[in-house]
GROMACS .gro file of C-alpha atoms in nm:
model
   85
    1UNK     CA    1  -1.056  -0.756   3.472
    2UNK     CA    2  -0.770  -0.687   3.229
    3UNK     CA    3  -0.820  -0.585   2.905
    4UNK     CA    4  -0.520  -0.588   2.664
    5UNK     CA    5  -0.620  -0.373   2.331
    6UNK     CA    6  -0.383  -0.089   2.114
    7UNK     CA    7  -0.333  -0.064   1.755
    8UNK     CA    8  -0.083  -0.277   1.581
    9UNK     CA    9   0.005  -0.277   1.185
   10UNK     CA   10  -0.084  -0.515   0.945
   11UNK     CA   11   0.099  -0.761   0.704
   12UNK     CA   12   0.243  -0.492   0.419
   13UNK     CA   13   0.062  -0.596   0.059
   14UNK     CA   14   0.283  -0.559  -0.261
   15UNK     CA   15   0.188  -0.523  -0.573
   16UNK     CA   16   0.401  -0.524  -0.916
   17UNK     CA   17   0.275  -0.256  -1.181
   18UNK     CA   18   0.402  -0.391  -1.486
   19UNK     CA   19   0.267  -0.235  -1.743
   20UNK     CA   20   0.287   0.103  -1.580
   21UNK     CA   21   0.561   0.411  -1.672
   22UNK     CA   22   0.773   0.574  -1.385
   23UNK     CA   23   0.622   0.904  -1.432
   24UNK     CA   24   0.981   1.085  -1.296
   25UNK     CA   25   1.228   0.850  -1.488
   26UNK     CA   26   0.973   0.718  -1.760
   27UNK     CA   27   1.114   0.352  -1.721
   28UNK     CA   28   0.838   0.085  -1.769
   29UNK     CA   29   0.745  -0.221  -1.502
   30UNK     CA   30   0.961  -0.037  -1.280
   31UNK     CA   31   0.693   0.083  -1.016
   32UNK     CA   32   0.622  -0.175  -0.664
   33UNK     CA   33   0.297  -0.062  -0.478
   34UNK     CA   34   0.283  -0.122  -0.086
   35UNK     CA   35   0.019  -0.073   0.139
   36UNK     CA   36   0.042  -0.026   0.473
   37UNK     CA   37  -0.265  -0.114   0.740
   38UNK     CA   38  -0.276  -0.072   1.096
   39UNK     CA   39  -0.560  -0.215   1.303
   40UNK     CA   40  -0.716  -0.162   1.650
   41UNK     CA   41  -0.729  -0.493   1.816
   42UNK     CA   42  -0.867  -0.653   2.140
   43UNK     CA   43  -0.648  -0.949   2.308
   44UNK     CA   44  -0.431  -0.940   1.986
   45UNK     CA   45  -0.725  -0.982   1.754
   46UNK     CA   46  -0.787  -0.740   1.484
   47UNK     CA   47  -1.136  -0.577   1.502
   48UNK     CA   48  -1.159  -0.297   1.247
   49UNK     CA   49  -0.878  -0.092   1.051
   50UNK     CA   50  -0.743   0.267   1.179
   51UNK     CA   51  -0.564   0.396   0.839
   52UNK     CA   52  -0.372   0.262   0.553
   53UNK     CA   53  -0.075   0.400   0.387
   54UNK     CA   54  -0.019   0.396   0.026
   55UNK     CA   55   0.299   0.432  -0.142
   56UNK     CA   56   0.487   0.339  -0.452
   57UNK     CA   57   0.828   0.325  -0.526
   58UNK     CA   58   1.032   0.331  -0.881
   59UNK     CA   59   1.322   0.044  -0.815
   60UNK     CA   60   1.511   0.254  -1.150
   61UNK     CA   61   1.518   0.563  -0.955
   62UNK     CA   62   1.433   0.487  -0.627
   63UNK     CA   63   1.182   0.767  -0.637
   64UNK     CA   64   0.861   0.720  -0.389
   65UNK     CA   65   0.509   0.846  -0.467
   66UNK     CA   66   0.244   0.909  -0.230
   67UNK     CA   67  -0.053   0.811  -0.344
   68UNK     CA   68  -0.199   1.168  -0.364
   69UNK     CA   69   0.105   1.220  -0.663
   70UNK     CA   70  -0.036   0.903  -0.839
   71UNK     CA   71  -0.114   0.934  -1.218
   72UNK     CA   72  -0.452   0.836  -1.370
   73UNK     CA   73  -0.268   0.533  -1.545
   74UNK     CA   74  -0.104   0.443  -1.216
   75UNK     CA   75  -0.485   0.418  -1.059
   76UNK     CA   76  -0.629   0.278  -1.280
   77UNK     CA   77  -0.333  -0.053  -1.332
   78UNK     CA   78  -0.375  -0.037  -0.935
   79UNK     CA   79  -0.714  -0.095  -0.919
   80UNK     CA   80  -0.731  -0.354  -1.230
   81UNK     CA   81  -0.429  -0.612  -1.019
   82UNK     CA   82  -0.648  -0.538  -0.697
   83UNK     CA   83  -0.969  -0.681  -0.856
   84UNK     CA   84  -0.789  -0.985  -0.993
   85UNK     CA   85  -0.676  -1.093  -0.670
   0.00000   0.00000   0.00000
């Protein structure tokens, strides 16, 4: 029998933080949040999820943040636009 299983990523999610200041540049509504997923999966069917990258990137300054260098205010905006959707 053949089994066909590895890890593959996931579809990226975006999310706009509008009301949110560029902590490096201080520009407002400038910040995009993408997360990154990758999944184990079993005949191309996702099972369970490996890791996820967070990351969010000023489009004024094209600085990135890791979301270990996230302010409080960047969390908590984050965490408000996740539980709407």
């Amino acid at each position: 029998m053949i089994l066909f299983f590895g890890t593959r990523p996931g579809k990226p999610e975006t999310i706009k933080l509008l009301n949110t200041y560029c902590p490096y540049c201080e520009q407002r509504g400038t910040l995009t949040v993408v997360t990154h997923t990758n999944y184990f999966h079993l005949f191309w069917i996702k099972l369970f999820k490996i890791s996820s990258t967070v990351m969010a990137e000023c489009s004024h300054c094209k600085r990135g943040f890791y979301e270990n260098e996230f302010t409080n205010t960047m969390l908590e905006d984050l965490q408000l636009l996740k539980q709407r959707s």
